[in-house]
Every structure is written in C-alpha cells, then in structure tokens.
mmCIF file of C-alpha atoms in Angstrom:
data_model
loop_
_atom_site.group_PDB
_atom_site.id
_atom_site.type_symbol
_atom_site.label_atom_id
_atom_site.label_comp_id
_atom_site.label_asym_id
_atom_site.label_seq_id
_atom_site.Cartn_x
_atom_site.Cartn_y
_atom_site.Cartn_z
ATOM 1 C CA MET A 1 140.199 46.942 28.226
ATOM 2 C CA GLU A 2 140.062 50.771 27.911
ATOM 3 C CA SER A 3 138.641 50.778 24.425
ATOM 4 C CA SER A 4 135.894 48.273 25.315
ATOM 5 C CA LEU A 5 134.921 50.608 28.253
ATOM 6 C CA ASP A 6 134.716 53.463 25.724
ATOM 7 C CA LEU A 7 132.579 51.432 23.423
ATOM 8 C CA ARG A 8 130.231 50.440 26.236
ATOM 9 C CA VAL A 9 129.939 54.114 27.260
ATOM 10 C CA GLN A 10 129.344 55.218 23.686
ATOM 11 C CA LYS A 11 126.592 52.525 23.322
ATOM 12 C CA THR A 12 125.021 53.830 26.465
ATOM 13 C CA TYR A 13 125.089 57.426 25.281
ATOM 14 C CA ASP A 14 123.690 56.378 21.823
ATOM 15 C CA ALA A 15 120.815 54.445 23.484
ATOM 16 C CA LEU A 16 120.062 57.360 25.730
ATOM 17 C CA ILE A 17 120.081 59.895 22.957
ATOM 18 C CA THR A 18 117.830 57.712 20.808
ATOM 19 C CA ALA A 19 115.386 57.216 23.701
ATOM 20 C CA LEU A 20 115.281 60.919 24.476
ATOM 21 C CA LEU A 21 114.628 61.822 20.799
ATOM 22 C CA GLU A 22 111.861 59.167 20.671
ATOM 23 C CA LEU A 23 110.286 60.384 23.970
ATOM 24 C CA THR A 24 110.304 64.026 22.976
ATOM 25 C CA LYS A 25 108.145 63.157 19.962
ATOM 26 C CA GLU A 26 105.478 62.157 22.465
ATOM 27 C CA LYS A 27 105.853 64.764 25.230
ATOM 28 C CA SER A 28 107.954 67.796 26.213
ATOM 29 C CA LEU A 29 111.244 67.464 28.131
ATOM 30 C CA ASP A 30 109.798 68.747 31.361
ATOM 31 C CA LYS A 31 107.262 65.849 31.376
ATOM 32 C CA ILE A 32 109.882 63.130 30.680
ATOM 33 C CA THR A 33 111.308 61.382 33.750
ATOM 34 C CA VAL A 34 114.707 59.835 34.176
ATOM 35 C CA ASN A 35 112.906 56.551 34.830
ATOM 36 C CA GLU A 36 111.181 56.677 31.374
ATOM 37 C CA LEU A 37 114.397 57.577 29.713
ATOM 38 C CA CYS A 38 116.315 54.725 31.317
ATOM 39 C CA GLN A 39 113.564 52.216 30.567
ATOM 40 C CA LYS A 40 113.454 53.262 26.971
ATOM 41 C CA ALA A 41 117.209 53.150 26.577
ATOM 42 C CA ARG A 42 117.338 49.831 28.567
ATOM 43 C CA ILE A 43 119.910 51.053 31.086
ATOM 44 C CA ARG A 44 119.771 51.172 34.864
ATOM 45 C CA ARG A 45 119.217 54.469 36.729
ATOM 46 C CA PRO A 46 122.608 54.280 38.561
ATOM 47 C CA THR A 47 124.330 54.109 35.092
ATOM 48 C CA PHE A 48 122.444 57.251 34.066
ATOM 49 C CA TYR A 49 123.467 59.090 37.268
ATOM 50 C CA LYS A 50 126.991 57.922 36.956
ATOM 51 C CA HIS A 51 127.342 60.099 33.714
ATOM 52 C CA PHE A 52 124.729 62.868 34.214
ATOM 53 C CA ASN A 53 123.319 65.009 37.027
ATOM 54 C CA ASP A 54 119.726 65.068 35.739
ATOM 55 C CA LYS A 55 117.738 64.949 32.578
ATOM 56 C CA TYR A 56 118.654 68.612 31.728
ATOM 57 C CA ASP A 57 122.371 67.818 32.088
ATOM 58 C CA PHE A 58 121.728 64.933 29.722
ATOM 59 C CA PHE A 59 119.657 67.133 27.300
ATOM 60 C CA HIS A 60 122.652 69.560 27.170
ATOM 61 C CA PHE A 61 125.046 66.658 26.397
ATOM 62 C CA THR A 62 122.587 65.491 23.617
ATOM 63 C CA VAL A 63 122.577 68.918 22.016
ATOM 64 C CA GLN A 64 126.315 69.044 22.094
ATOM 65 C CA SER A 65 126.647 65.518 20.672
ATOM 66 C CA LEU A 66 124.241 66.255 17.841
ATOM 67 C CA GLN A 67 125.882 69.497 17.044
ATOM 68 C CA GLU A 68 129.240 67.800 16.876
ATOM 69 C CA HIS A 69 127.766 65.253 14.546
ATOM 70 C CA TYR A 70 126.381 67.853 12.213
ATOM 71 C CA LEU A 71 129.607 69.879 12.238
ATOM 72 C CA ALA A 72 131.536 66.813 11.308
ATOM 73 C CA LYS A 73 129.071 66.323 8.382
ATOM 74 C CA VAL A 74 129.867 69.862 7.111
ATOM 75 C CA GLU A 75 133.610 69.064 7.213
ATOM 76 C CA GLU A 76 132.952 65.896 5.183
ATOM 77 C CA LYS A 77 130.588 67.526 2.602
ATOM 78 C CA THR A 78 132.503 70.601 1.644
ATOM 79 C CA ASP A 79 135.927 71.785 0.831
ATOM 80 C CA ASP A 80 137.447 74.609 2.729
ATOM 81 C CA ALA A 81 138.791 76.543 -0.237
ATOM 82 C CA HIS A 82 135.774 78.718 -0.894
ATOM 83 C CA PRO A 83 134.016 80.655 1.862
ATOM 84 C CA VAL A 84 130.566 80.977 0.222
ATOM 85 C CA ARG A 85 130.348 77.255 -0.446
ATOM 86 C CA TYR A 86 131.552 76.368 2.978
ATOM 87 C CA PHE A 87 129.317 78.725 4.932
ATOM 88 C CA THR A 88 126.269 77.907 2.657
ATOM 89 C CA THR A 89 126.869 74.168 3.434
ATOM 90 C CA LEU A 90 127.140 75.007 7.167
ATOM 91 C CA PHE A 91 123.879 77.023 7.026
ATOM 92 C CA GLN A 92 122.133 74.210 5.030
ATOM 93 C CA THR A 93 123.270 71.602 7.544
ATOM 94 C CA MET A 94 121.952 73.840 10.332
ATOM 95 C CA ILE A 95 118.630 74.211 8.650
ATOM 96 C CA ASP A 96 118.492 70.423 8.104
ATOM 97 C CA ALA A 97 119.133 69.805 11.711
ATOM 98 C CA ILE A 98 116.501 72.281 12.830
ATOM 99 C CA ASP A 99 113.969 70.708 10.415
ATOM 100 C CA GLU A 100 114.784 67.264 11.713
ATOM 101 C CA TYR A 101 114.593 68.226 15.473
ATOM 102 C CA GLN A 102 112.030 70.996 15.417
ATOM 103 C CA LYS A 103 109.438 68.816 17.370
ATOM 104 C CA VAL A 104 112.099 68.614 20.156
ATOM 105 C CA LEU A 105 113.126 72.382 19.982
ATOM 106 C CA LEU A 106 109.685 74.064 19.577
ATOM 107 C CA PRO A 107 108.111 73.019 22.923
ATOM 108 C CA LEU A 108 111.209 74.246 24.853
ATOM 109 C CA LYS A 109 110.375 77.152 27.097
ATOM 110 C CA ILE A 110 112.900 79.871 27.306
ATOM 111 C CA ASP A 111 114.053 79.439 30.968
ATOM 112 C CA ALA A 112 117.436 79.192 32.636
ATOM 113 C CA THR A 113 118.043 75.628 31.474
ATOM 114 C CA SER A 114 116.967 76.122 27.764
ATOM 115 C CA PHE A 115 118.833 79.426 27.662
ATOM 116 C CA PHE A 116 122.011 77.661 28.877
ATOM 117 C CA ILE A 117 121.426 75.043 26.079
ATOM 118 C CA PHE A 118 121.054 77.678 23.396
ATOM 119 C CA GLU A 119 124.225 79.399 24.740
ATOM 120 C CA THR A 120 125.977 76.043 24.210
ATOM 121 C CA VAL A 121 124.645 75.953 20.579
ATOM 122 C CA ASP A 122 126.036 79.528 20.195
ATOM 123 C CA ASP A 123 129.417 78.604 21.532
ATOM 124 C CA LYS A 124 129.860 75.772 19.124
ATOM 125 C CA LEU A 125 128.666 77.743 16.183
ATOM 126 C CA HIS A 126 130.725 80.628 17.244
ATOM 127 C CA GLN A 127 133.948 78.425 17.464
ATOM 128 C CA GLN A 128 133.228 76.913 13.989
ATOM 129 C CA LEU A 129 132.516 80.242 12.302
ATOM 130 C CA GLU A 130 135.650 81.839 13.929
ATOM 131 C CA LYS A 131 137.831 78.981 12.875
ATOM 132 C CA ARG A 132 136.651 79.106 9.355
ATOM 133 C CA LEU A 133 136.663 82.813 9.063
ATOM 134 C CA ARG A 134 140.333 82.969 10.173
ATOM 135 C CA HIS A 135 141.073 80.196 7.697
ATOM 136 C CA PHE A 136 139.694 82.045 4.836
ATOM 137 C CA TYR A 137 141.226 85.375 5.915
ATOM 138 C CA ASP A 138 144.606 83.555 6.064
ATOM 139 C CA MET A 139 143.922 82.293 2.526
ATOM 140 C CA GLY A 140 143.616 85.908 1.303
ATOM 141 C CA TYR A 141 139.883 86.400 1.215
ATOM 142 C CA GLN A 142 138.754 89.918 2.154
ATOM 143 C CA LEU A 143 136.225 90.515 4.815
ATOM 144 C CA PRO A 144 134.008 93.583 4.970
ATOM 145 C CA THR A 145 135.504 94.470 8.351
ATOM 146 C CA ASN A 146 137.726 92.931 11.028
ATOM 147 C CA ILE A 147 137.432 89.189 11.902
ATOM 148 C CA ASP A 148 135.787 89.669 15.254
ATOM 149 C CA PHE A 149 133.073 91.975 13.880
ATOM 150 C CA SER A 150 132.540 89.798 10.784
ATOM 151 C CA LEU A 151 132.090 86.886 13.032
ATOM 152 C CA GLN A 152 129.382 88.494 15.003
ATOM 153 C CA VAL A 153 127.622 89.566 11.795
ATOM 154 C CA LEU A 154 127.704 85.928 10.496
ATOM 155 C CA LEU A 155 126.709 84.445 13.794
ATOM 156 C CA GLY A 156 123.752 86.800 14.079
ATOM 157 C CA THR A 157 122.827 86.247 10.468
ATOM 158 C CA PHE A 158 122.850 82.503 10.733
ATOM 159 C CA LYS A 159 120.762 82.377 13.964
ATOM 160 C CA GLN A 160 118.182 84.964 12.907
ATOM 161 C CA ALA A 161 117.763 83.459 9.441
ATOM 162 C CA ALA A 162 117.296 80.023 10.908
ATOM 163 C CA PHE A 163 114.667 81.128 13.545
ATOM 164 C CA TRP A 164 112.924 83.294 10.855
ATOM 165 C CA TRP A 165 112.732 80.189 8.576
ATOM 166 C CA LEU A 166 111.396 77.992 11.450
ATOM 167 C CA LYS A 167 108.547 80.523 11.978
ATOM 168 C CA ASN A 168 107.879 81.035 8.210
ATOM 169 C CA GLN A 169 108.596 77.611 6.736
ATOM 170 C CA GLU A 170 104.986 77.395 5.344
ATOM 171 C CA ARG A 171 105.821 80.415 3.149
ATOM 172 C CA ILE A 172 109.399 79.697 2.207
ATOM 173 C CA SER A 173 111.049 76.357 1.531
ATOM 174 C CA LYS A 174 114.369 75.132 2.847
ATOM 175 C CA LYS A 175 115.872 75.409 -0.597
ATOM 176 C CA GLU A 176 114.686 79.048 -0.940
ATOM 177 C CA VAL A 177 116.092 80.146 2.483
ATOM 178 C CA ILE A 178 119.372 78.314 1.647
ATOM 179 C CA ASP A 179 119.473 80.128 -1.752
ATOM 180 C CA GLU A 180 118.857 83.400 0.084
ATOM 181 C CA MET A 181 121.734 82.705 2.572
ATOM 182 C CA ASN A 182 123.902 81.870 -0.412
ATOM 183 C CA ASN A 183 123.153 85.333 -2.013
ATOM 184 C CA THR A 184 123.813 86.985 1.334
ATOM 185 C CA LEU A 185 127.192 85.218 1.708
ATOM 186 C CA ARG A 186 128.119 86.212 -1.829
ATOM 187 C CA TRP A 187 127.419 89.830 -0.984
ATOM 188 C CA PHE A 188 129.226 89.553 2.349
ATOM 189 C CA PHE A 189 132.375 88.133 0.726
ATOM 190 C CA ASP A 190 132.008 90.410 -2.262
ATOM 191 C CA MET A 191 131.530 87.646 -4.754
ATOM 192 C CA ARG A 192 128.514 88.840 -6.694
ATOM 193 C CA GLN A 193 129.439 87.096 -9.964
#
C-alpha cells in the first residue's frame, strides 16, 4: 500500500512539474495561478495544497527536483577517478540545464523568493562540489589551497562562468565555454598536459 501511495505522489509531482514548465513557456511565474497549474496538471487544488504552501513553494520544490535529476545524470555519465573529467561533466550538465530552462530562469526577478531559490541551487551545488573535492583529495590529488577555500573558488567559478555564458551565448557556444572550463580545471588541478 505504501509503495502505491508513493507512486501516486510521484505521478502528482511529475504532472505538476510538467505543467509548470509548460506554463512558464507562456508567461512568468508571478502571472501563473495555482488554479492554472492544477488544471494543466489535472489535479485538484486540495491535492496541491496538501503538498505545497503556494506556487513559490512548489517552484522551489521543482528547482530542487530538477537539480537532483541533473546531479544523478552527472553521477551516471562520469567516473569519479579523475577530477578534471568529473568537474567538466558537472559544468557541462549545469550549462545544458541552464540552456534547457533559460526561458524559465530569465524572467525571474531577483526578489526574496527567487533569491531563496538561487540559494537552494547554491546549497546543492556546494554539497556536490564539496563531496567530490574531498573524494579527490582523499585519492591523493593536490589542491592549490585547503579544501574549504578550493570549494569556494570552484563554486564561484562555476556560477560566474554559467551566468557569463547565459549573457554571452550569442558570442560563445556551449562547447567553447565547456572547453574553457576544462582548461581552467586543468590549471586548477595542475594538470596542464
């Protein structure tokens, strides 16, 4: 019984996420109503409110779900024996996600709600980078400085490079920005061969 409940809940979440992503192609998040979201997902309002406080709470959940999905893809796509390959794949996956969802991300105003959402993205990325940096350090790879500072450098580099590409994608392709990140990571891990 418990697993069928979990499956129903997961189907509800999937339908809501799909509905939200479709609706954000037509209008910004602040213009979308919970009624529209529920109609598009074919669920009832009470079901929505059983799981989420409001559309912003649900948007936050969606961002977390998509991020977990993409991080799982990174784990599937790359081995964890080489830091440059791993972090380049992570950055490439990040750029692919930004490219796919930029119509949703670009209209967001930087207010308290969206700031909280971006903090969540930072938290997940921070956790993933820290986990992998510690893994590679334990494997014997040298870092230019201590783990905590190296983590901040990588976190800042990833975020700034991604936002820079988003603003300049007419001038630089995804492949070029990924190649640039690969070169930067080679330098960072002192692997300039």
